[in-house]
Coordinates of N, CA and C and ligand atoms in Angstrom, one line a residue:
M1312 N 107.4 57.9 78.7 CA 105.9 57.6 79.4 C 105.2 56.4 78.6
A1313 N 105.1 57.3 77.4 CA 104.3 56.2 76.4 C 104.4 54.9 76.3
R1314 N 106.0 54.5 76.2 CA 106.3 53.6 76.0 C 106.5 52.6 77.1
L1315 N 106.3 53.2 78.3 CA 106.3 52.2 79.6 C 105.4 51.2 79.4
P1316 N 104.3 51.1 79.2 CA 103.5 50.2 79.2 C 104.0 49.1 78.4
L1317 N 104.4 49.2 77.1 CA 105.2 48.4 76.2 C 106.3 47.6 76.6
I1318 N 107.0 48.3 77.7 CA 108.2 47.7 77.8 C 107.6 46.5 79.5
A1319 N 106.8 46.8 79.8 CA 106.2 46.2 81.1 C 105.5 44.9 80.3
A1320 N 105.3 45.3 79.5 CA 104.5 43.7 78.9 C 105.4 43.0 78.1
A1321 N 106.4 43.1 77.4 CA 107.6 42.9 76.9 C 108.0 41.7 77.8
L1322 N 108.2 42.3 79.1 CA 109.1 41.7 80.1 C 107.9 40.4 80.3
L1323 N 107.1 41.0 80.8 CA 105.9 40.1 80.8 C 106.1 38.6 80.4
A1324 N 106.1 38.7 78.9 CA 106.2 37.9 77.6 C 107.0 37.1 77.7
L1325 N 108.4 37.4 78.0 CA 109.1 36.8 78.1 C 109.2 36.0 79.0
G1326 N 108.7 35.9 80.5 CA 108.4 34.8 81.3 C 107.3 34.0 81.0
N1327 N 106.7 33.8 80.0 CA 105.3 33.2 79.8 C 105.5 31.8 78.8
G1328 N 105.0 30.6 79.6 CA 104.9 29.7 78.1 C 106.0 28.9 78.0
V1329 N 105.6 28.1 76.9 CA 106.5 26.9 76.5 C 107.4 27.7 75.5
L1330 N 108.7 27.1 75.1 CA 109.1 27.4 73.7 C 108.6 26.5 72.8
G1331 N 108.1 27.3 71.7 CA 108.1 26.3 70.6 C 109.4 26.5 70.0
V1332 N 108.8 26.1 68.4 CA 110.2 25.6 67.4 C 110.1 27.5 66.9
L1333 N 112.0 27.6 67.2 CA 112.3 28.7 67.1 C 112.5 29.1 65.7
K1334 N 112.4 30.1 65.2 CA 112.8 31.0 63.8 C 113.9 31.8 63.8
P1335 N 114.6 32.2 62.5 CA 115.6 33.5 62.6 C 114.6 34.8 62.4
C1336 N 115.1 35.7 63.0 CA 114.7 36.9 62.9 C 115.8 37.9 62.8
G1337 N 116.4 37.9 61.5 CA 118.0 38.7 61.6 C 119.0 37.4 61.7
K1338 N 120.1 37.8 62.9 CA 120.6 37.1 63.5 C 120.1 36.4 64.5
A1339 N 118.8 37.1 65.5 CA 118.4 36.4 66.4 C 117.2 34.9 66.2
Q1340 N 117.0 34.6 67.4 CA 116.3 33.3 66.9 C 115.1 33.6 67.8
Y1341 N 113.8 33.2 67.6 CA 112.4 33.9 68.2 C 111.9 32.7 68.2
D1342 N 110.6 32.4 69.4 CA 109.8 31.8 69.4 C 108.5 32.3 68.8
P1343 N 107.9 32.1 67.5 CA 106.6 33.0 67.2 C 105.4 32.4 67.8
T1344 N 105.2 31.7 68.4 CA 104.2 31.8 69.5 C 104.2 33.1 70.5
Q1345 N 105.3 33.7 70.5 CA 105.2 34.6 71.5 C 105.5 36.2 71.0
Y1346 N 106.4 35.9 69.8 CA 107.1 37.3 69.0 C 106.8 37.3 67.7
V1347 N 107.0 38.5 67.0 CA 106.6 38.8 65.8 C 107.6 39.4 65.3
C1348 N 108.5 39.1 64.2 CA 109.9 39.7 63.5 C 109.2 40.5 62.2
Y1349 N 109.6 42.0 62.5 CA 109.6 43.1 61.8 C 110.9 43.2 60.6
D1350 N 110.6 43.4 59.3 CA 111.8 43.7 58.7 C 112.6 42.6 58.6
N1351 N 112.5 41.8 59.1 CA 113.7 40.5 59.2 C 114.8 41.0 60.4
Q1352 N 114.5 42.1 61.5 CA 115.3 42.7 62.3 C 114.9 43.1 63.2
F1353 N 113.5 43.3 63.5 CA 112.9 43.9 65.0 C 111.7 42.6 65.6
L1354 N 112.0 42.4 66.6 CA 111.0 41.6 67.3 C 110.3 42.3 68.4
C1355 N 108.8 42.0 68.1 CA 107.5 42.5 68.9 C 107.2 41.6 69.7
P1356 N 106.6 41.3 70.9 CA 105.8 40.4 71.6 C 104.6 40.3 71.3
I1357 N 103.8 39.0 71.4 CA 102.5 39.0 71.1 C 102.0 39.1 72.6
I1358 N 101.0 39.9 72.8 CA 100.4 40.5 74.1 C 99.1 40.1 73.9
A1359 N 98.2 39.4 74.9 CA 96.7 39.2 74.6 C 96.1 38.5 73.2
G1360 N 97.4 37.7 72.8 CA 96.8 37.4 71.5 C 97.3 38.2 70.1
E1361 N 97.4 39.4 70.8 CA 98.0 40.9 69.7 C 99.6 40.8 69.2
P1362 N 99.8 40.4 68.1 CA 101.2 40.6 67.4 C 101.3 42.2 67.9
L1363 N 102.1 42.5 68.2 CA 102.2 44.0 68.8 C 102.9 44.7 67.2
S1364 N 102.4 45.9 67.1 CA 102.8 46.4 65.7 C 103.9 47.1 66.1
Y1365 N 104.9 47.6 64.9 CA 106.3 48.0 65.1 C 106.1 49.6 64.2
C1366 N 107.1 50.4 65.3 CA 106.8 51.9 64.8 C 108.4 52.5 65.0
S1367 N 108.9 52.9 64.1 CA 110.3 53.2 64.3 C 110.9 53.0 65.7
G1368 N 111.0 51.8 66.0 CA 111.9 51.2 67.1 C 111.0 51.0 68.4
A1369 N 110.0 51.3 68.3 CA 109.0 51.0 69.6 C 107.8 49.9 68.8
C1370 N 107.6 48.9 69.7 CA 106.3 48.2 69.8 C 105.4 48.8 70.3
Y1371 N 104.2 48.3 69.3 CA 103.0 49.3 70.1 C 101.6 48.4 69.6
S1372 N 100.5 48.6 70.6 CA 99.3 47.7 70.3 C 98.3 49.1 69.8
K1373 N 97.5 48.3 68.9 CA 96.7 49.2 68.1 C 95.8 49.5 68.7
F1374 N 95.6 49.0 70.2 CA 94.1 49.5 70.7 C 94.6 50.3 71.8
Q1375 N 95.8 51.1 71.4 CA 95.9 52.4 72.1 C 96.8 53.4 71.0
Y1376 N 97.7 52.8 70.2 CA 98.8 53.8 69.7 C 98.2 53.6 68.4
K1377 N 98.9 54.7 67.6 CA 99.0 54.8 66.0 C 100.0 55.2 65.4
C1378 N 101.0 54.7 64.4 CA 102.1 55.1 63.7 C 101.8 55.5 62.4
V1379 N 101.7 57.1 62.8 CA 101.7 58.2 61.4 C 103.0 58.5 60.7
N1380 N 103.5 58.4 59.9 CA 104.6 58.6 59.5 C 105.9 58.1 60.1
N1381 N 105.6 57.1 60.6 CA 106.6 56.2 61.4 C 106.7 57.5 62.9
V1382 N 105.6 58.0 63.1 CA 105.8 58.5 64.7 C 104.7 57.8 65.3
L1383 N 104.9 57.5 66.6 CA 104.1 56.6 67.1 C 103.5 57.7 67.9
G1384 N 102.0 57.7 68.1 CA 101.1 58.6 68.9 C 99.8 57.7 69.5
V1385 N 99.2 58.7 70.6 CA 98.3 57.7 71.3 C 97.0 58.2 70.0
L1386 N 96.2 57.1 70.4 CA 94.6 57.5 69.5 C 94.2 58.4 70.0
P1387 N 93.1 59.0 69.3 CA 92.4 60.4 69.8 C 91.5 59.4 71.1
G1388 N 91.1 60.2 72.0 CA 89.9 59.8 73.0 C 89.0 59.8 72.3
L1389 N 88.0 59.1 72.7 CA 86.1 59.1 72.2 C 85.8 60.9 72.9
A1390 N 84.8 61.0 72.2 CA 84.4 62.3 72.9 C 83.6 62.0 73.9
A1391 N 83.3 62.8 75.0 CA 82.8 62.4 76.2 C 81.5 62.3 75.9
G1392 N 80.5 61.3 76.2 CA 78.8 61.0 75.9 C 79.0 60.1 74.8
T1393 N 79.8 59.6 74.3 CA 80.0 58.5 73.2 C 79.5 57.1 73.8
S1394 N 78.6 56.7 73.2 CA 78.1 55.6 73.8 C 79.1 54.4 73.0
F1395 N 79.5 53.1 73.4 CA 80.1 52.1 72.7 C 79.5 50.8 73.8
T1396 N 79.7 49.6 72.9 CA 80.0 48.4 73.4 C 81.4 47.9 73.5
L1397 N 81.7 47.0 74.3 CA 83.1 46.3 74.2 C 82.8 44.7 73.8
T1398 N 83.7 44.3 73.4 CA 84.0 43.0 72.8 C 86.0 42.4 73.4
V1399 N 85.9 41.4 73.6 CA 86.8 40.8 74.1 C 87.4 40.5 73.0
S1400 N 88.9 40.8 72.7 CA 90.0 40.3 71.7 C 91.4 39.6 72.4
N1401 N 91.2 38.5 72.0 CA 92.3 37.3 72.3 C 92.3 36.4 71.2
P1402 N 92.4 36.2 70.4 CA 92.4 34.8 69.5 C 92.4 33.8 69.9
T1403 N 93.2 33.6 71.0 CA 93.3 32.4 71.3 C 92.4 31.6 72.3
L1404 N 91.5 32.8 73.0 CA 90.6 32.5 73.7 C 89.1 32.0 73.2
P1405 N 88.4 31.2 73.9 CA 86.9 30.8 73.2 C 85.8 31.9 73.4
I1406 N 86.6 33.2 74.4 CA 85.3 34.0 74.5 C 85.8 35.2 73.6
N1407 N 86.9 35.3 72.8 CA 87.1 36.4 71.8 C 86.0 36.6 70.8
G1408 N 85.5 37.8 70.7 CA 84.5 38.3 69.7 C 83.2 38.5 70.9
K1409 N 83.6 38.0 72.1 CA 81.9 37.7 72.7 C 82.1 39.6 73.5
F1410 N 81.0 39.9 73.7 CA 80.5 41.0 74.3 C 80.8 41.0 75.5
V1411 N 81.5 42.0 76.5 CA 81.5 42.3 78.1 C 79.8 42.8 78.4
T1412 N 79.5 42.3 79.2 CA 78.1 42.2 79.2 C 77.9 42.6 81.2
A1413 N 76.5 43.4 81.0 CA 76.9 44.0 82.9 C 75.4 42.9 83.3
G1414 N 75.6 42.5 84.6 CA 75.0 41.8 85.4 C 75.4 41.6 86.7
G1415 N 74.6 41.6 87.6 CA 74.7 41.6 89.0 C 75.9 42.6 89.4
L1416 N 75.4 43.7 88.9 CA 76.1 45.4 89.2 C 77.8 45.0 88.6
H1417 N 78.1 43.8 87.9 CA 79.5 44.3 87.5 C 79.6 43.8 86.1
L1418 N 80.7 44.3 85.3 CA 81.1 43.6 83.9 C 81.6 42.6 83.8
S1419 N 81.1 41.3 82.8 CA 81.9 40.0 82.9 C 81.9 40.1 81.5
L1420 N 82.8 38.7 81.2 CA 82.8 38.8 79.8 C 82.1 37.4 78.8
G1421 N 81.2 37.7 77.8 CA 80.4 36.4 77.2 C 79.3 36.5 78.1
G1422 N 78.6 36.9 78.8 CA 77.2 36.9 79.6 C 76.1 37.4 78.7
T1423 N 75.4 37.5 79.3 CA 73.9 38.0 78.9 C 74.1 38.9 79.7
T1424 N 73.1 40.2 78.9 CA 73.2 41.5 79.5 C 71.7 41.6 80.7
S1425 N 72.2 41.8 81.7 CA 70.8 42.2 82.7 C 70.1 43.8 82.8
S1426 N 69.1 43.8 82.4 CA 68.6 45.1 83.1 C 67.2 45.0 82.8
Y1427 N 66.8 46.3 83.7 CA 65.3 46.2 84.2 C 64.6 47.6 83.4
C1428 N 63.4 47.4 83.2 CA 62.6 48.9 82.7 C 60.9 48.9 83.7
P1429 N 60.8 50.0 84.3 CA 59.7 49.9 85.3 C 58.7 49.9 84.2
T1430 N 57.9 49.1 84.6 CA 56.6 49.1 83.8 C 55.7 50.6 83.5
Q1431 N 55.9 51.5 84.2 CA 54.8 52.6 83.8 C 55.9 53.6 82.6
V1432 N 57.2 53.1 82.5 CA 57.8 53.4 81.1 C 57.6 52.6 80.1
G1433 N 57.5 51.5 80.2 CA 56.7 50.8 79.2 C 57.9 50.8 78.0
S1434 N 56.7 51.1 76.9 CA 57.3 51.2 75.4 C 58.5 52.3 75.2
A1435 N 58.6 53.2 76.0 CA 59.7 54.3 76.1 C 61.1 53.7 76.3
C1436 N 61.3 52.6 77.0 CA 62.8 51.8 77.2 C 63.0 51.3 76.3
P1437 N 64.8 51.6 75.9 CA 65.2 50.7 74.9 C 64.8 49.1 75.2
P1438 N 65.5 48.3 74.4 CA 65.3 47.4 74.6 C 66.0 46.1 75.8
G1439 N 67.0 46.8 76.1 CA 68.2 46.7 77.1 C 69.1 45.3 76.8
N1440 N 69.1 45.0 75.9 CA 69.6 43.5 75.9 C 71.3 43.9 75.0
I1441 N 71.5 45.1 75.1 CA 73.2 44.9 74.8 C 73.7 46.0 75.9
T1442 N 74.8 45.7 76.2 CA 75.5 46.5 77.5 C 76.4 47.7 76.7
A1443 N 76.1 48.8 77.1 CA 76.5 50.1 76.5 C 77.4 50.7 77.5
I1444 N 78.0 51.4 77.5 CA 78.8 52.4 78.2 C 79.2 53.8 77.4
S1445 N 79.0 54.6 78.2 CA 79.2 55.9 77.8 C 80.8 56.6 78.3
A1446 N 81.3 57.2 77.4 CA 82.6 57.4 77.9 C 82.5 58.9 78.6
G1447 N 83.5 58.8 79.3 CA 83.8 60.3 80.2 C 84.4 61.2 79.3
S1448 N 85.6 61.7 80.2 CA 86.3 62.7 79.8 C 87.5 61.8 79.7
Y1449 N 88.5 62.2 78.8 CA 89.8 61.3 78.6 C 90.6 60.8 80.1
G1450 N 90.6 59.4 80.5 CA 91.4 59.5 81.6 C 90.3 59.4 83.0
G1451 N 89.2 59.8 82.5 CA 88.1 60.4 83.4 C 87.7 59.0 84.1
G1452 N 86.2 59.0 84.1 CA 85.0 58.1 84.6 C 84.4 57.7 83.7
L1453 N 83.8 56.9 83.7 CA 82.7 56.0 82.9 C 81.4 55.9 83.3
S1454 N 80.4 55.7 82.5 CA 79.0 55.5 83.0 C 78.6 54.5 82.1
M1455 N 77.4 53.9 82.9 CA 76.5 53.3 81.8 C 75.7 53.8 81.0
A1456 N 75.7 53.3 79.8 CA 75.0 54.5 79.1 C 73.3 54.0 78.8
D1457 N 72.6 54.6 79.8 CA 71.5 54.1 80.3 C 70.3 55.3 80.5
M1458 N 69.2 55.2 80.9 CA 68.5 56.5 80.9 C 68.1 56.8 82.6
V1459 N 68.2 56.1 83.6 CA 67.9 56.0 85.1 C 68.4 57.2 85.5
P1460 N 67.1 58.0 86.0 CA 67.9 59.4 86.7 C 69.3 59.4 87.5
G1461 N 70.2 60.0 87.4 CA 71.1 59.9 88.2 C 72.3 58.8 87.6
G1462 N 71.9 58.2 87.0 CA 72.7 57.2 86.2 C 73.4 56.3 86.8
Q1463 N 74.1 55.5 86.0 CA 75.0 54.7 86.8 C 76.3 54.7 86.7
Q1464 N 77.5 55.0 87.7 CA 78.8 55.0 87.6 C 79.7 53.6 87.2
V1465 N 80.5 53.6 86.6 CA 81.3 52.5 86.3 C 82.4 52.6 87.4
Y1466 N 83.0 51.9 87.9 CA 84.4 51.8 88.7 C 85.1 50.7 89.1
L1467 N 85.9 50.8 89.2 CA 86.9 49.6 89.7 C 86.7 49.3 91.3
D1468 N 86.2 48.0 91.3 CA 85.7 47.7 92.9 C 87.3 47.4 93.3
P1469 N 87.2 47.4 94.5 CA 88.6 46.7 95.8 C 89.2 45.8 95.2
N1470 N 88.8 44.4 94.6 CA 89.3 43.5 93.9 C 89.8 43.9 92.1
W1471 N 89.2 45.1 91.9 CA 89.7 45.5 90.5 C 89.2 44.7 89.3
N1472 N 87.7 44.8 90.2 CA 86.6 43.9 89.0 C 86.2 45.1 88.8
L1473 N 85.6 45.1 87.7 CA 84.9 46.4 86.7 C 83.3 46.1 87.0
A1474 N 82.9 47.6 87.7 CA 81.3 47.2 88.3 C 80.6 48.4 87.9
Y1475 N 79.6 48.8 88.2 CA 79.0 49.8 88.4 C 78.0 50.3 89.4
T1476 N 77.5 51.0 89.8 CA 76.8 51.3 91.1 C 75.2 51.2 90.6
Q1477 N 74.4 51.0 91.5 CA 73.1 50.6 91.8 C 72.2 51.8 91.0
A1478 N 71.4 51.2 90.1 CA 70.4 52.5 89.6 C 69.9 53.3 91.1
H1479 N 69.7 54.7 91.3 CA 69.2 55.3 92.4 C 70.0 55.4 93.6
S1480 N 71.2 55.2 93.6 CA 72.1 54.9 94.4 C 73.6 55.5 93.9
A1481 N 74.1 56.2 95.0 CA 75.6 56.4 94.4 C 76.5 56.0 94.8
Y1482 N 76.2 55.0 95.9 CA 77.4 54.0 96.5 C 78.3 53.5 96.2
I1483 N 79.5 53.7 96.5 CA 80.6 53.0 95.6 C 81.5 52.3 97.0
P1484 N 82.1 51.3 96.8 CA 82.5 50.5 97.9 C 83.9 51.3 98.4
P1485 N 84.3 51.5 99.6 CA 85.6 52.3 99.7 C 87.0 51.7 99.2
G1486 N 88.1 52.3 98.7 CA 88.8 51.6 98.1 C 88.6 51.2 96.7
S1487 N 87.5 51.9 95.9 CA 87.2 51.5 94.7 C 87.8 52.7 94.0
T1488 N 88.1 52.4 92.5 CA 88.9 53.8 91.8 C 87.8 54.0 90.9
V1489 N 87.3 55.5 90.6 CA 86.3 55.9 89.8 C 87.0 56.4 88.4
S1490 N 88.3 56.7 88.6 CA 88.6 57.4 87.3 C 89.9 56.6 86.4
G1491 N 90.7 57.1 85.4 CA 92.1 56.5 84.8 C 91.1 56.1 83.8
F1492 N 90.5 56.1 83.2 CA 89.9 55.2 81.9 C 90.0 55.6 80.5
A1493 N 90.6 55.1 79.9 CA 90.9 55.8 78.6 C 90.0 55.0 77.6
A1494 N 88.9 55.6 76.7 CA 88.1 54.9 75.8 C 88.8 55.5 74.3
Y1495 N 89.5 54.8 73.5 CA 90.2 55.5 72.7 C 89.5 55.2 71.1
A1496 N 89.2 56.1 70.4 CA 88.5 55.8 69.2 C 89.5 54.9 68.3
G1497 N 88.5 54.0 67.8 CA 89.4 52.5 66.8 C 90.1 51.7 67.8
G1498 N 89.9 52.2 68.8 CA 91.2 51.2 69.7 C 90.3 50.2 70.8
G1499 N 90.6 50.7 71.7 CA 90.4 49.7 73.1 C 89.9 50.7 74.2
L1500 N 89.4 49.8 75.5 CA 89.1 50.7 76.6 C 90.4 50.3 77.5
V1501 N 91.5 50.8 77.8 CA 92.4 50.9 78.7 C 92.3 51.7 80.0
N1502 N 92.5 50.5 80.6 CA 92.7 51.1 82.6 C 94.1 51.8 82.7
L1503 N 94.4 53.4 82.8 CA 95.5 54.0 83.1 C 96.1 53.8 84.5
N1504 N 95.1 53.4 85.3 CA 95.7 53.0 86.8 C 96.7 51.9 86.8
G1505 N 96.4 50.9 85.5 CA 97.0 49.7 85.6 C 98.4 49.7 85.1
N1506 N 99.1 50.8 85.1 CA 100.6 51.1 84.4 C 100.9 49.8 83.3
G1507 N 100.3 49.7 82.6 CA 100.6 48.5 81.4 C 100.1 47.5 81.5
W1508 N 99.5 46.7 82.8 CA 99.4 45.3 83.1 C 97.9 45.0 82.7
G1509 N 97.0 45.9 82.1 CA 95.9 45.3 81.2 C 95.1 44.7 81.9
W1510 N 94.0 44.5 80.9 CA 93.0 43.4 81.2 C 93.1 42.2 81.3
V1511 N 92.7 41.0 82.4 CA 92.5 39.6 81.9 C 91.1 39.0 82.0
G1512 N 90.9 38.0 81.4 CA 90.2 37.1 81.5 C 90.0 36.0 82.5
C1513 N 89.0 35.7 83.4 CA 89.5 34.8 84.3 C 88.2 33.5 84.1
P1514 N 88.4 31.9 83.7 CA 87.8 31.3 83.0 C 86.8 31.0 84.4
P1515 N 85.6 30.8 84.0 CA 84.6 30.2 85.1 C 85.1 29.1 85.9
T1516 N 85.2 29.3 86.8 CA 85.4 27.8 87.9 C 84.0 27.2 88.3
A1517 N 84.5 25.8 88.5 CA 83.2 25.2 89.1 C 82.6 25.6 90.2
S1518 N 83.4 25.7 91.4 CA 83.0 26.5 92.4 C 82.0 27.8 92.0
G1519 N 82.4 28.4 90.9 CA 81.6 30.0 90.9 C 80.2 29.6 90.2
G1520 N 80.0 28.3 89.8 CA 79.1 28.1 88.9 C 79.4 27.0 87.5
G1521 N 80.7 28.0 87.0 CA 81.0 26.7 85.6 C 80.1 28.0 84.8
G1522 N 79.9 27.7 83.8 CA 78.6 28.4 82.6 C 80.2 28.7 82.0
G1523 N 79.7 29.8 80.9 CA 80.6 30.1 79.5 C 80.7 31.8 80.0
V1524 N 80.6 32.2 81.4 CA 80.9 33.4 81.4 C 82.1 33.8 82.4
W1525 N 82.9 34.7 81.8 CA 84.3 34.8 82.1 C 84.6 36.2 83.4
N1526 N 85.1 36.1 84.2 CA 85.2 37.5 85.2 C 86.3 38.1 84.4
L1527 N 86.2 39.7 84.7 CA 86.7 40.6 84.3 C 87.9 41.1 85.2
V1528 N 89.1 41.2 85.4 CA 89.6 41.9 86.3 C 91.0 42.8 85.5
A1529 N 91.1 43.8 86.1 CA 92.3 44.4 86.2 C 93.5 44.2 86.7
R1530 N 94.6 44.4 85.8 CA 95.7 43.8 86.6 C 96.6 44.7 87.1
N1531 N 97.7 44.6 87.7 CA 98.4 45.3 88.4 C 99.7 44.7 89.2
S1532 N 100.8 45.7 89.6 CA 101.9 44.7 89.7 C 101.7 44.2 91.1
S1533 N 100.4 44.4 91.8 CA 100.6 43.6 93.1 C 99.9 42.3 93.2
N1534 N 98.8 42.7 92.2 CA 97.6 41.4 92.3 C 97.9 40.4 91.0
A1535 N 99.1 40.9 89.8 CA 99.3 40.1 88.9 C 99.4 38.6 89.1
A1536 N 100.6 38.2 90.4 CA 100.7 36.9 90.8 C 99.5 36.1 91.0
S1537 N 98.7 36.5 91.8 CA 97.3 35.8 92.2 C 96.3 35.3 90.7
L1538 N 96.5 36.2 89.6 CA 95.7 36.0 88.8 C 96.4 35.4 87.6
N1539 N 97.0 34.4 87.9 CA 98.0 33.4 87.0 C 97.0 32.3 86.4
N1540 N 95.9 32.1 86.8 CA 94.7 31.2 85.9 C 93.8 32.3 84.7
C1541 N 94.2 33.5 85.0 CA 93.6 34.1 84.0 C 94.7 34.6 82.6
T1542 N 93.9 34.8 81.6 CA 94.7 35.5 80.4 C 94.5 36.7 80.0
P1543 N 95.7 37.7 79.6 CA 95.2 39.2 79.3 C 94.3 39.0 77.8
V1544 N 93.7 39.9 77.9 CA 93.0 40.4 76.9 C 92.6 41.6 77.1
N1545 N 92.3 42.0 75.5 CA 92.1 43.6 75.0 C 90.6 43.6 74.8
L1546 N 90.1 44.7 75.4 CA 88.4 45.3 75.2 C 88.5 46.1 74.1
K1547 N 88.2 45.9 73.1 CA 87.7 46.4 71.6 C 86.3 47.4 72.1
I1548 N 86.5 48.9 71.7 CA 85.7 49.5 71.7 C 84.7 49.4 70.2
N1549 N 83.5 49.5 70.2 CA 82.6 49.6 69.3 C 81.4 50.5 69.2
T1550 N 81.6 51.6 68.8 CA 81.1 53.1 68.5 C 79.9 52.7 68.4
L1551 N 78.7 53.1 69.2 CA 77.6 53.3 69.0 C 77.2 54.4 68.4
P1552 N 75.8 54.6 67.7 CA 75.3 55.8 67.6 C 75.0 56.1 69.1
G1553 N 74.8 57.6 69.3 CA 74.7 58.1 70.9 C 73.4 57.7 71.4
G1554 N 73.1 57.7 72.5 CA 71.7 57.9 73.4 C 71.7 56.6 74.7
S1555 N 70.6 56.0 74.9 CA 70.6 55.2 75.6 C 70.4 54.1 75.3
Y1556 N 71.2 53.0 75.8 CA 70.6 51.2 75.8 C 69.7 50.4 76.6
A1557 N 69.2 50.9 77.6 CA 68.5 50.2 78.7 C 67.9 51.6 79.6
W1558 N 67.1 51.2 80.2 CA 66.4 51.8 81.2 C 67.8 51.9 82.3
Q1559 N 67.7 50.8 82.9 CA 69.3 50.6 84.0 C 69.3 49.3 83.6
Y1560 N 70.5 49.0 84.0 CA 71.2 47.9 84.3 C 71.3 47.4 85.6
T1561 N 71.2 46.0 85.4 CA 71.2 45.5 87.2 C 72.0 44.4 87.3
Ligands
LIG3059 C1 67.5 43.4 71.0 O1 66.2 43.6 71.0 C2 65.8 44.2 69.9 C3 64.3 44.0 70.3 O2 63.5 43.1 70.6 C4 66.4 43.2 68.7 O3 65.5 43.5 67.4 C5 67.8 43.1 68.6 O4 68.0 41.9 67.9 C6 68.4 42.5 69.6 N1 69.5 42.6 70.0 C7 70.6 41.6 70.8 C8 72.0 42.0 70.5 O5 70.3 40.6 71.4
LIG3060 C1 95.9 46.4 92.6 O1 95.0 45.4 93.0 C2 94.5 45.1 94.0 C3 93.0 44.2 94.0 O2 93.2 43.2 93.3 C4 94.3 46.1 94.8 O3 93.8 46.0 96.3 C5 95.7 47.0 94.8 O4 95.4 48.2 95.6 C6 96.1 47.6 93.5 N1 97.5 47.7 93.4 C7 97.8 48.8 92.9 C8 99.1 49.3 93.2 O5 97.3 49.9 92.5

C-alpha cells in the first residue's frame, strides 16, 4: 500500500517530456532529466523536480517517507494543533520556494496573504501577513491557524482546489472533501485522497488576470488529463511555534 503512490508516479513520468541525452545505469540507458541512477543499477524517477530516493528496492519521496536501516517507513505526522506554513517545492519552476498563500478563501502559490483584523481587537491581532495552517489528526482535516471564533476549516472544493471556510460560517460546498490530509514532520503536506497523483501548480493565464500567482490543484485519476498545462509540485511543511498567525484569513 505504501508503495502504490510511487508506482503511479513512476508510470506518469514515463509518459512525460522529450527524451534527453541518455546515460548508462548499469546495463540500462536512462534520461537524466527524468531519472536518477543509484549504485549504477537502480533507477528512480524525478517527480515534481524531486529525484526520488532509493531504499531497498523502492523509490520514495522525502516529503512522505524515510529510509532507516534500509527499511522504508512513513514520516511521522505532525501533532494535531501544530502550526505550519507551506512552500512550493519544484526546482524547475519560478515559484520554487514561494509560500502557499491565503486569499479569496482559497490557497494559491506565490501570492500575498489576505487577512483581516476587527478594529476592536486591534493590537491583540497577529500581523496576519503569513499564511499558517494548523494540523489536524493524521489523515484528518486541517484548519487555518487563526483566532476567529469557530475557526476556518480547510477543504478541497469540488474542483479539488484547496479552499477554506469564510469566518463565522461553516458553509462548505456540496462535493467538497474535508479530510484525508497528512502533514508530515520534516516532510510535506500530502493529499491522501489523491491516490498518489499529488499537487500541481497551474501558471496564471491572461484571462485570469495574469500576475505571478499560480493556482494550486490536487490531481486525481479523473482530472489529471485536464490539468496538463500544470506542473507537479510538492508542498514543503515549515513548522512554526504554536499559536495563531492572523485573526482571520479573507
Ligand atoms: C509581518 O509583519 C511583521 C510586523 O509588521 C514583520 O516584522 C514581518 O517581517 C512580516 N513578515 C512577513 C513575512 O512579511
Ligand atoms: C477528481 O477531482 C475532480 C475535480 O477536479 C472531482 O470532480 C472528482 O470527483 C475527483 N475524482 C476522484 C476519483 O476523486
